[in-house]
Short mmCIF file of C-alpha atoms in Angstrom, two decimals:
data_model
loop_
_atom_site.label_atom_id
_atom_site.label_comp_id
_atom_site.label_asym_id
_atom_site.label_seq_id
_atom_site.Cartn_x
_atom_site.Cartn_y
_atom_site.Cartn_z
CA MET H 249 16.58 -8.61 -32.73
CA THR H 250 18.20 -11.84 -31.52
CA HIS H 251 18.21 -14.12 -34.51
CA GLN H 252 17.52 -17.85 -34.44
CA ILE H 253 19.10 -18.59 -37.80
CA HIS H 254 21.69 -16.91 -39.97
CA ILE H 255 21.34 -16.76 -43.77
CA VAL H 256 24.43 -15.80 -45.74
CA GLY H 257 23.64 -14.40 -49.17
CA GLY H 258 20.81 -12.15 -50.35
CA GLY H 259 20.26 -13.53 -53.84
CA LEU H 260 17.12 -15.34 -54.93
CA ALA H 261 17.76 -18.41 -52.76
CA GLY H 262 18.72 -16.50 -49.62
CA SER H 263 15.84 -14.07 -50.03
CA GLU H 264 13.30 -16.88 -50.46
CA ALA H 265 14.72 -18.86 -47.53
CA ALA H 266 14.58 -15.78 -45.30
CA TRP H 267 10.96 -15.15 -46.26
CA GLN H 268 9.86 -18.72 -45.58
CA LEU H 269 11.56 -18.75 -42.17
CA ALA H 270 10.24 -15.34 -41.17
CA GLN H 271 6.71 -16.28 -42.20
CA ALA H 272 7.02 -19.31 -39.89
CA GLY H 273 7.86 -17.04 -36.96
CA ILE H 274 11.63 -17.61 -37.00
CA ARG H 275 13.88 -14.58 -36.43
CA VAL H 276 16.40 -14.27 -39.26
CA ARG H 277 19.69 -12.43 -39.77
CA LEU H 278 20.20 -12.06 -43.52
CA SER H 279 23.79 -11.11 -44.41
CA GLU H 280 24.52 -9.64 -47.84
CA MET H 281 27.99 -8.32 -48.64
CA ARG H 282 26.83 -5.96 -51.41
CA GLY H 283 26.13 -2.57 -49.89
CA GLY H 284 28.66 -3.18 -47.14
CA GLY H 285 31.76 -2.18 -49.08
CA ASP H 286 32.05 -5.32 -51.21
CA ALA H 287 30.92 -6.08 -54.75
CA THR H 288 30.96 -8.92 -57.29
CA PRO H 289 32.05 -9.00 -60.95
CA ALA H 290 28.44 -9.54 -62.10
CA HIS H 291 26.11 -7.49 -59.88
CA HIS H 292 25.30 -3.85 -60.68
CA THR H 293 23.21 -2.84 -57.64
CA ASP H 294 22.92 -3.50 -53.91
CA GLY H 295 19.36 -4.83 -54.26
CA LEU H 296 18.40 -8.21 -52.87
CA ALA H 297 17.51 -10.90 -55.44
CA GLU H 298 19.16 -8.91 -58.25
CA LEU H 299 18.83 -10.59 -61.66
CA VAL H 300 22.30 -10.48 -63.19
CA CYS H 301 21.75 -12.40 -66.44
CA SER H 302 18.43 -12.74 -68.27
CA ASN H 303 15.24 -11.16 -66.91
CA SER H 304 13.23 -14.28 -67.75
CA PHE H 305 11.97 -16.93 -65.34
CA ARG H 306 11.34 -19.02 -68.47
CA SER H 307 8.10 -20.87 -69.25
CA ASP H 308 5.05 -20.25 -67.08
CA ASP H 309 3.15 -23.17 -68.62
CA ALA H 310 2.28 -25.42 -65.67
CA ASP H 311 0.60 -28.08 -67.83
CA SER H 312 3.39 -29.06 -70.20
CA ASN H 313 6.63 -27.54 -68.93
CA ALA H 314 8.67 -28.56 -65.87
CA VAL H 315 9.75 -25.04 -64.97
CA GLY H 316 6.18 -23.79 -65.33
CA LEU H 317 5.11 -26.55 -62.98
CA LEU H 318 7.80 -25.44 -60.52
CA HIS H 319 6.38 -21.89 -60.73
CA GLN H 320 2.96 -23.24 -59.78
CA GLU H 321 4.28 -25.28 -56.86
CA MET H 322 6.22 -22.32 -55.50
CA ARG H 323 3.17 -20.07 -55.70
CA THR H 324 1.23 -22.68 -53.75
CA LEU H 325 3.93 -22.62 -51.06
CA GLY H 326 3.80 -18.84 -50.66
CA SER H 327 6.95 -17.96 -52.60
CA LEU H 328 8.06 -14.33 -52.28
CA ILE H 329 10.09 -14.62 -55.49
CA MET H 330 7.07 -15.76 -57.49
CA ALA H 331 4.78 -13.14 -55.89
CA GLN H 332 7.15 -10.33 -56.84
CA GLY H 333 7.79 -11.90 -60.25
CA ASP H 334 4.05 -11.86 -60.93
CA ARG H 335 3.76 -8.29 -59.65
CA HIS H 336 6.52 -7.04 -61.98
CA ARG H 337 5.66 -9.20 -64.99
CA LEU H 338 6.48 -8.04 -68.53
CA PRO H 339 5.09 -9.26 -71.89
CA ALA H 340 6.99 -12.39 -72.98
CA GLY H 341 4.51 -14.77 -74.55
CA SER H 342 4.22 -17.95 -72.52
CA ALA H 343 7.32 -17.06 -70.50
CA LEU H 344 7.47 -15.10 -67.23
CA ALA H 345 9.79 -12.14 -67.76
CA VAL H 346 10.09 -9.40 -65.16
CA ASP H 347 11.17 -5.79 -64.78
CA ARG H 348 14.47 -6.56 -63.08
CA ASP H 349 14.73 -3.30 -61.12
CA GLY H 350 11.13 -3.34 -59.91
CA PHE H 351 11.41 -7.00 -58.99
CA SER H 352 14.57 -6.55 -56.91
CA ALA H 353 13.18 -3.43 -55.23
CA GLY H 354 9.99 -5.31 -54.34
CA VAL H 355 11.85 -8.26 -52.81
CA THR H 356 14.15 -5.91 -50.88
CA ALA H 357 11.24 -3.89 -49.48
CA MET H 358 9.33 -6.98 -48.38
CA LEU H 359 12.34 -8.46 -46.58
CA GLU H 360 13.51 -5.22 -44.98
CA GLY H 361 9.96 -4.53 -43.83
CA HIS H 362 9.36 -7.95 -42.25
CA PRO H 363 9.36 -7.85 -38.42
CA ASN H 364 11.25 -11.16 -38.19
CA ILE H 365 14.10 -10.25 -40.57
CA THR H 366 17.21 -8.16 -39.96
CA VAL H 367 19.10 -7.42 -43.18
CA VAL H 368 22.78 -6.71 -42.49
CA ARG H 369 25.19 -5.48 -45.14
CA GLU H 370 28.31 -7.42 -44.24
CA ARG H 371 30.72 -9.96 -45.66
CA ILE H 372 30.88 -13.26 -43.82
CA ASP H 373 34.34 -14.82 -43.93
CA ALA H 374 33.80 -17.87 -41.69
CA LEU H 375 31.06 -20.45 -41.37
CA PRO H 376 28.87 -19.66 -38.33
CA ASP H 377 28.59 -22.21 -35.53
CA GLY H 378 24.81 -21.98 -35.08
CA PRO H 379 21.98 -22.78 -37.52
CA VAL H 380 22.89 -21.28 -40.88
CA ILE H 381 21.89 -21.44 -44.54
CA ILE H 382 24.68 -20.71 -47.03
CA ALA H 383 23.12 -19.17 -50.12
CA THR H 384 26.08 -17.22 -51.45
CA GLY H 385 25.46 -18.30 -55.00
CA PRO H 386 27.91 -18.50 -57.88
CA LEU H 387 30.15 -15.67 -56.67
CA THR H 388 30.96 -16.73 -53.13
CA ALA H 389 33.66 -14.54 -51.56
CA ALA H 390 37.09 -16.18 -51.66
CA SER H 391 37.51 -16.31 -47.87
CA LEU H 392 34.16 -18.03 -47.32
CA ALA H 393 34.76 -20.33 -50.31
CA GLU H 394 37.95 -21.53 -48.62
CA GLN H 395 35.99 -22.24 -45.43
CA ILE H 396 33.38 -24.17 -47.42
CA GLY H 397 36.12 -26.15 -49.12
CA ALA H 398 37.60 -27.06 -45.75
CA ALA H 399 34.20 -28.05 -44.35
CA THR H 400 33.22 -30.19 -47.33
CA GLY H 401 36.56 -31.91 -47.59
CA SER H 402 36.54 -31.55 -51.37
CA ASP H 403 37.40 -28.91 -53.93
CA ALA H 404 34.54 -26.78 -55.21
CA LEU H 405 33.66 -27.32 -58.84
CA ALA H 406 33.37 -24.32 -61.12
CA PHE H 407 32.02 -23.18 -64.48
CA PHE H 408 31.38 -19.91 -66.26
CA ASP H 409 28.06 -18.07 -66.48
CA ALA H 410 27.58 -15.42 -69.15
CA ILE H 411 25.58 -12.16 -69.31
CA ALA H 412 23.68 -10.92 -72.38
CA PRO H 413 23.82 -7.27 -73.53
CA ILE H 414 20.89 -4.84 -73.18
CA VAL H 415 19.90 -2.31 -75.88
CA HIS H 416 17.97 0.96 -75.61
CA ARG H 417 14.64 0.47 -77.42
CA ASP H 418 14.69 3.85 -79.17
CA SER H 419 17.99 2.99 -80.87
CA ILE H 420 16.52 -0.06 -82.68
CA ASP H 421 15.61 0.48 -86.35
CA MET H 422 12.00 -0.69 -86.58
CA ASP H 423 11.94 -0.12 -90.33
CA THR H 424 14.13 -3.22 -90.49
CA ALA H 425 13.15 -5.08 -87.32
CA TRP H 426 9.60 -6.18 -86.45
CA PHE H 427 7.54 -7.45 -83.54
CA GLN H 428 6.54 -11.11 -83.51
CA SER H 429 6.48 -14.04 -81.07
CA ARG H 430 7.81 -17.39 -82.24
CA TRP H 431 5.31 -20.29 -82.34
CA ASN H 432 2.43 -17.77 -82.23
CA LYS H 433 2.66 -17.54 -78.42
CA GLY H 434 1.85 -14.19 -76.82
CA ASP H 435 0.17 -11.28 -78.56
CA GLY H 436 2.71 -11.10 -81.38
CA LYS H 437 4.60 -8.15 -79.93
CA ASP H 438 6.64 -9.87 -77.25
CA TYR H 439 9.93 -10.00 -79.20
CA ILE H 440 11.73 -7.64 -81.58
CA ASN H 441 13.21 -9.57 -84.51
CA CYS H 442 16.24 -8.53 -86.56
CA PRO H 443 16.65 -10.52 -89.82
CA LEU H 444 19.90 -11.59 -91.48
CA ASP H 445 20.32 -12.95 -94.98
CA LYS H 446 22.92 -15.63 -95.70
CA GLU H 447 25.74 -13.22 -96.52
CA GLN H 448 25.08 -11.13 -93.42
CA TYR H 449 24.87 -14.22 -91.23
CA LEU H 450 28.13 -15.72 -92.51
CA ALA H 451 29.93 -12.41 -91.95
CA PHE H 452 28.50 -12.15 -88.44
CA HIS H 453 29.46 -15.73 -87.65
CA GLN H 454 33.03 -15.11 -88.80
CA GLY H 455 33.14 -11.95 -86.72
CA LEU H 456 32.21 -13.93 -83.62
CA VAL H 457 34.92 -16.49 -84.30
CA ASP H 458 37.60 -13.86 -85.03
CA GLY H 459 36.51 -11.26 -82.46
CA GLU H 460 38.84 -10.29 -79.63
CA LYS H 461 37.80 -11.91 -76.34
CA THR H 462 38.55 -10.93 -72.78
CA PRO H 463 41.36 -13.24 -71.62
CA PHE H 464 40.81 -15.61 -68.73
CA ARG H 465 42.62 -15.10 -65.46
CA ASP H 466 45.04 -17.85 -64.49
CA TRP H 467 42.62 -19.26 -61.90
CA GLU H 468 39.79 -19.33 -64.47
CA ARG H 469 41.49 -21.53 -67.03
CA ASP H 470 40.24 -25.04 -67.79
CA THR H 471 36.82 -24.32 -66.25
CA PRO H 472 33.85 -25.78 -68.19
CA TYR H 473 30.91 -23.72 -69.41
CA PHE H 474 27.33 -24.60 -68.46
CA GLU H 475 25.56 -25.70 -71.65
CA GLY H 476 22.41 -23.71 -70.81
CA CYS H 477 24.30 -20.39 -70.74
CA MET H 478 26.91 -20.86 -73.46
CA PRO H 479 28.67 -17.71 -74.79
CA ILE H 480 27.57 -17.05 -78.35
CA GLU H 481 31.13 -17.05 -79.71
CA VAL H 482 31.73 -20.49 -78.18
CA MET H 483 28.59 -21.77 -79.94
CA ALA H 484 29.83 -20.20 -83.17
CA GLU H 485 33.10 -22.11 -82.90
CA ARG H 486 31.15 -25.39 -82.90
CA GLY H 487 30.05 -24.96 -86.51
CA VAL H 488 28.81 -22.43 -89.02
CA ASP H 489 25.14 -23.44 -88.63
CA THR H 490 25.09 -23.92 -84.85
CA LEU H 491 23.60 -20.48 -84.19
CA ARG H 492 20.92 -20.97 -86.87
CA PHE H 493 19.66 -23.97 -84.92
CA GLY H 494 20.07 -22.18 -81.58
CA PRO H 495 19.50 -18.56 -80.51
CA MET H 496 19.35 -17.29 -84.12
CA LYS H 497 16.81 -19.87 -85.34
CA PRO H 498 14.36 -18.21 -87.79
CA VAL H 499 11.65 -20.88 -87.78
CA GLY H 500 8.13 -19.43 -87.50
CA LEU H 501 9.23 -15.82 -87.99
CA ASP H 502 7.92 -14.15 -91.13
CA ASP H 503 9.77 -11.03 -92.20
CA PRO H 504 6.95 -8.60 -93.12
CA ARG H 505 9.09 -7.14 -95.91
CA THR H 506 9.41 -10.49 -97.71
CA GLY H 507 6.69 -12.68 -96.21
CA ARG H 508 9.31 -15.39 -95.69
CA TRP H 509 11.55 -16.65 -92.92
CA PRO H 510 14.96 -14.94 -92.89
CA TYR H 511 18.15 -16.99 -93.10
CA ALA H 512 18.77 -16.21 -89.42
CA VAL H 513 17.26 -13.88 -86.85
CA VAL H 514 18.35 -12.07 -83.70
CA GLN H 515 15.60 -11.68 -81.08
CA LEU H 516 15.35 -9.06 -78.35
CA ARG H 517 13.09 -9.38 -75.30
CA GLN H 518 11.68 -6.55 -73.18
CA ASP H 519 13.82 -6.02 -70.08
CA ASN H 520 12.02 -3.36 -68.02
CA ALA H 521 8.41 -2.29 -67.37
CA ALA H 522 8.76 0.94 -69.31
CA GLY H 523 9.79 -1.00 -72.42
CA THR H 524 12.85 1.22 -72.88
CA LEU H 525 15.39 -1.59 -72.49
CA TRP H 526 15.55 -4.86 -74.48
CA ASN H 527 18.04 -7.70 -74.01
CA ILE H 528 19.51 -9.69 -76.90
CA VAL H 529 18.25 -13.22 -76.33
CA GLY H 530 20.95 -15.89 -76.06
CA PHE H 531 23.82 -13.43 -76.68
CA GLN H 532 25.88 -14.07 -73.57
CA THR H 533 29.46 -13.26 -74.53
CA LYS H 534 33.09 -12.82 -73.49
CA LEU H 535 33.90 -10.55 -76.43
CA LYS H 536 35.65 -7.35 -75.41
CA HIS H 537 33.25 -4.45 -75.02
CA ALA H 538 34.47 -2.46 -78.05
CA GLU H 539 34.26 -5.63 -80.15
CA GLN H 540 30.68 -6.23 -78.98
CA VAL H 541 29.60 -2.73 -80.02
CA ARG H 542 31.27 -3.06 -83.43
CA LEU H 543 30.01 -6.55 -84.20
CA PHE H 544 26.47 -6.27 -82.82
CA ARG H 545 25.93 -3.08 -84.85
CA THR H 546 26.40 -5.15 -88.02
CA ILE H 547 23.07 -6.85 -87.22
CA PRO H 548 20.31 -5.34 -89.39
CA GLY H 549 18.11 -3.20 -87.16
CA LEU H 550 20.88 -2.69 -84.60
CA GLN H 551 23.19 -0.60 -86.76
CA ASN H 552 22.60 2.40 -84.47
CA ALA H 553 22.17 0.43 -81.26
CA GLU H 554 22.97 2.12 -77.97
CA PHE H 555 23.83 -0.32 -75.21
CA ALA H 556 22.62 0.07 -71.64
CA ARG H 557 24.81 -2.89 -70.67
CA LEU H 558 27.30 -4.97 -72.59
CA GLY H 559 27.81 -8.68 -72.17
CA GLY H 560 30.17 -10.30 -69.72
CA LEU H 561 31.27 -13.56 -68.16
CA HIS H 562 31.88 -14.59 -64.57
CA ARG H 563 32.98 -17.66 -62.69
CA ASN H 564 30.44 -19.81 -60.90
CA THR H 565 31.17 -22.28 -58.10
CA PHE H 566 29.14 -25.13 -56.63
CA ILE H 567 29.66 -28.05 -54.29
CA ARG H 568 29.33 -31.77 -54.99
CA SER H 569 25.90 -31.86 -53.35
CA PRO H 570 24.87 -35.50 -54.03
CA GLU H 571 27.86 -36.62 -51.98
CA LEU H 572 27.91 -33.89 -49.32
CA LEU H 573 24.29 -33.03 -48.47
CA ASP H 574 21.55 -35.02 -46.74
CA PRO H 575 17.96 -35.09 -48.10
CA THR H 576 17.14 -31.86 -46.23
CA LEU H 577 20.15 -29.97 -47.68
CA ARG H 578 22.23 -30.20 -44.51
CA LEU H 579 25.97 -30.71 -44.78
CA LYS H 580 26.52 -34.27 -43.54
CA SER H 581 29.77 -33.42 -41.80
CA ARG H 582 28.29 -30.32 -40.09
CA PRO H 583 24.48 -30.60 -39.82
CA ASN H 584 24.07 -27.05 -38.49
CA ILE H 585 24.90 -25.88 -42.03
CA ARG H 586 22.41 -25.99 -44.89
CA PHE H 587 23.13 -24.97 -48.46
CA ALA H 588 20.63 -23.40 -50.86
CA GLY H 589 20.55 -22.02 -54.37
CA GLN H 590 23.11 -22.22 -57.14
CA ILE H 591 25.95 -23.23 -54.84
CA THR H 592 24.16 -26.60 -54.53
CA GLY H 593 24.44 -27.15 -58.28
CA CYS H 594 20.96 -26.19 -59.41
CA GLU H 595 20.92 -23.85 -62.40
CA GLY H 596 18.51 -21.02 -63.11
CA TYR H 597 16.73 -18.28 -61.21
CA ILE H 598 13.64 -20.30 -60.35
CA GLU H 599 15.54 -23.45 -59.45
CA SER H 600 17.76 -21.40 -57.13
CA ALA H 601 14.76 -19.77 -55.45
CA ALA H 602 12.98 -23.13 -55.17
CA ILE H 603 15.90 -24.71 -53.32
CA GLY H 604 16.01 -21.63 -51.09
CA LEU H 605 12.31 -22.10 -50.40
CA ILE H 606 12.61 -25.74 -49.37
CA ALA H 607 15.81 -25.07 -47.37
CA GLY H 608 13.89 -22.42 -45.44
CA ARG H 609 10.99 -24.80 -44.87
CA PHE H 610 13.31 -27.58 -43.64
CA ALA H 611 15.13 -25.19 -41.31
CA ALA H 612 11.89 -23.75 -39.91
CA ALA H 613 10.49 -27.21 -39.21
CA GLU H 614 13.68 -28.24 -37.45
CA LEU H 615 13.78 -25.12 -35.28
CA LEU H 616 10.10 -25.50 -34.37
CA GLY H 617 10.47 -29.17 -33.52
CA HIS H 618 8.41 -30.50 -36.42
CA ASP H 619 9.11 -33.31 -38.87
CA LEU H 620 9.04 -32.33 -42.52
CA ALA H 621 9.41 -34.99 -45.17
CA PRO H 622 10.92 -33.92 -48.49
CA PRO H 623 8.33 -33.17 -51.20
CA PRO H 624 7.42 -36.20 -53.34
CA VAL H 625 9.87 -36.95 -56.12
CA GLU H 626 6.93 -36.86 -58.56
CA THR H 627 6.67 -33.09 -58.01
CA ALA H 628 8.94 -30.54 -59.71
CA LEU H 629 10.34 -29.38 -56.36
CA GLY H 630 10.86 -32.95 -55.18
CA ALA H 631 12.49 -34.06 -58.43
CA LEU H 632 14.94 -31.16 -58.36
CA LEU H 633 15.73 -31.65 -54.67
CA THR H 634 16.24 -35.40 -55.13
CA HIS H 635 18.62 -34.80 -58.03
CA ILE H 636 20.70 -32.41 -55.93
CA THR H 637 20.81 -34.51 -52.78
CA GLY H 638 21.51 -37.94 -54.15
CA ALA H 639 20.00 -38.97 -57.47
CA ALA H 640 22.78 -37.42 -59.56
CA GLU H 641 26.15 -39.09 -60.01
CA ALA H 642 28.49 -37.24 -57.63
CA GLU H 643 31.66 -37.73 -59.67
CA THR H 644 30.17 -36.26 -62.83
CA TYR H 645 27.77 -33.80 -61.13
CA GLN H 646 26.99 -30.75 -63.23
CA PRO H 647 24.49 -27.86 -62.81
CA MET H 648 20.98 -28.77 -63.91
CA ASN H 649 17.76 -26.93 -64.72
CA VAL H 650 14.52 -28.59 -63.69
CA ASN H 651 13.23 -30.85 -66.48
CA PHE H 652 11.04 -33.91 -66.87
CA GLY H 653 14.14 -36.09 -67.15
CA LEU H 654 14.57 -35.67 -63.37
CA PHE H 655 11.08 -37.06 -62.68
CA PRO H 656 10.31 -40.77 -62.23
CA PRO H 657 9.22 -42.19 -65.61
CA ILE H 658 5.52 -42.52 -66.36
CA GLU H 659 4.62 -46.19 -66.05
CA GLY H 660 3.14 -48.08 -68.98
CA ARG H 661 2.97 -47.17 -72.63
CA THR H 662 2.01 -43.59 -73.35
CA LYS H 663 1.72 -41.35 -76.36
CA LYS H 664 4.57 -38.85 -76.56
CA ALA H 665 2.08 -36.02 -77.06
CA ASP H 666 0.36 -36.86 -73.76
CA ARG H 667 3.44 -37.47 -71.63
CA LYS H 668 4.14 -33.93 -70.40
CA ARG H 669 0.56 -33.45 -69.27
CA MET H 670 0.75 -36.82 -67.49
CA TYR H 671 3.84 -35.65 -65.61
CA THR H 672 2.17 -32.44 -64.47
CA ASP H 673 -1.13 -34.12 -63.54
CA ARG H 674 0.76 -36.71 -61.50
CA ALA H 675 2.82 -33.98 -59.82
CA ARG H 676 -0.25 -32.05 -58.69
CA ALA H 677 -1.82 -35.24 -57.36
CA ALA H 678 1.35 -36.02 -55.40
CA LEU H 679 1.76 -32.50 -54.06
CA SER H 680 -1.71 -32.27 -52.54
CA PRO H 681 -1.29 -34.82 -49.69
CA TRP H 682 2.21 -33.52 -48.95
CA LEU H 683 0.79 -30.01 -48.54
CA SER H 684 -1.85 -31.39 -46.18
CA SER H 685 0.88 -32.95 -44.04
CA LEU H 686 2.82 -29.71 -43.55
CA PRO H 687 3.00 -28.55 -39.93
CA THR H 688 1.22 -25.33 -39.06
CA PRO H 689 3.82 -23.09 -37.39
CA ALA H 690 2.99 -20.59 -34.68
CA ALA H 691 3.96 -17.62 -36.83
CA GLU H 692 4.32 -14.14 -35.38
CA THR H 693 1.87 -12.23 -37.59
CA PRO H 694 3.07 -13.36 -41.05
CA ALA H 695 3.42 -10.54 -43.53
CA ASP H 696 0.91 -10.21 -46.36
CA ILE H 697 2.71 -11.44 -49.45
CA SER H 698 0.17 -9.76 -51.72
CA ARG H 699 0.57 -6.25 -50.36
CA GLU H 700 2.47 -3.52 -52.24
CA PRO H 701 5.83 -2.85 -50.55
CA ALA H 702 5.93 0.69 -49.22
CA SER H 703 9.35 1.47 -50.68
CA ALA H 704 9.04 -0.39 -53.99
#
């Protein structure tokens, strides 16, 4: 197949961009270095769109949550990531959590089976001359990162992203732990809760502070963490009660043995469809592996825990997008190059996929000779895109999840309780005419996004 556009990177952004382009009738070469002799410090498989941290796409509430609204908008735009996320959904209350292996296998099968996509397992070391989308994510290969640095004329910024451990379900002591969902969302069995009294919590906190950590490499020093994925030991160092108001908050969780809230609680969320693996929520860490096993087994209910995966930490890089990219995600100095996903400075699975989606739409329109205006800033997709491509302050630019703070303020005086619904109602009203204005491409038999992939 002679491709019309090259996509570098088979994560969530690259996979979504490839799907959108292929569905528009554009022939795509999708290059992914995993499976071609190369690996990354964070990935464990060769699957496309592998989830390397949490298995949650966060809130699916489209009426009062910005990320839930983004879910809805992406579904409306035919998102492959959302379709496979829905297909491989796991119980998680009002959140959308997925079976990570089934999800990745589904995305891989759909892309490899599309007649307009050629998936090539190869490492790309130089920026292509023709139309290209760079979606290499937080772990861009060093050689390509150097090329990007030369093309952008500025140093890439960097931070650390952390991975939470995963526990085998049958090793959790359910005589101590119990099922319950905080805030009474879900059916009450979406999370496993492990309670700590004050003495146990203080000992655990001290263990986090004193525990032996994996040392940073020289090139990793002085790199800031992203606040939304802070290692638990770093949070612990901020104060003795920080964890009790963060990932170990006990509010709304009644220990069935006492009928009262515990002093602190550790929550685990289902990680695969079979329910055999559960991840420890908010427990991203740089503790050494032996230290993790020792310390996490002091948590009541996890004293016999067997770990399918221990926590880790990896470096993440992104460009200064507000300064470097135009409103359609093209590099101003080299307009044949678009960027998508976390390398643009968005943070989170869904945000990454959403920027891949709109990058693919922009590229398809350009190749087909159509005009495509950016989505309205009142929408979740438009607000996130606008932040990345110009609304944020370039000099202090940091990764950002989608949130209502990125949206234009609601005019007039409003009740705080009504404001979120007003944002989402306004977004849907703004999205509708934009959808109506989208060009209809002459697609070459678009694939059925709802079908079951043959190899999944």
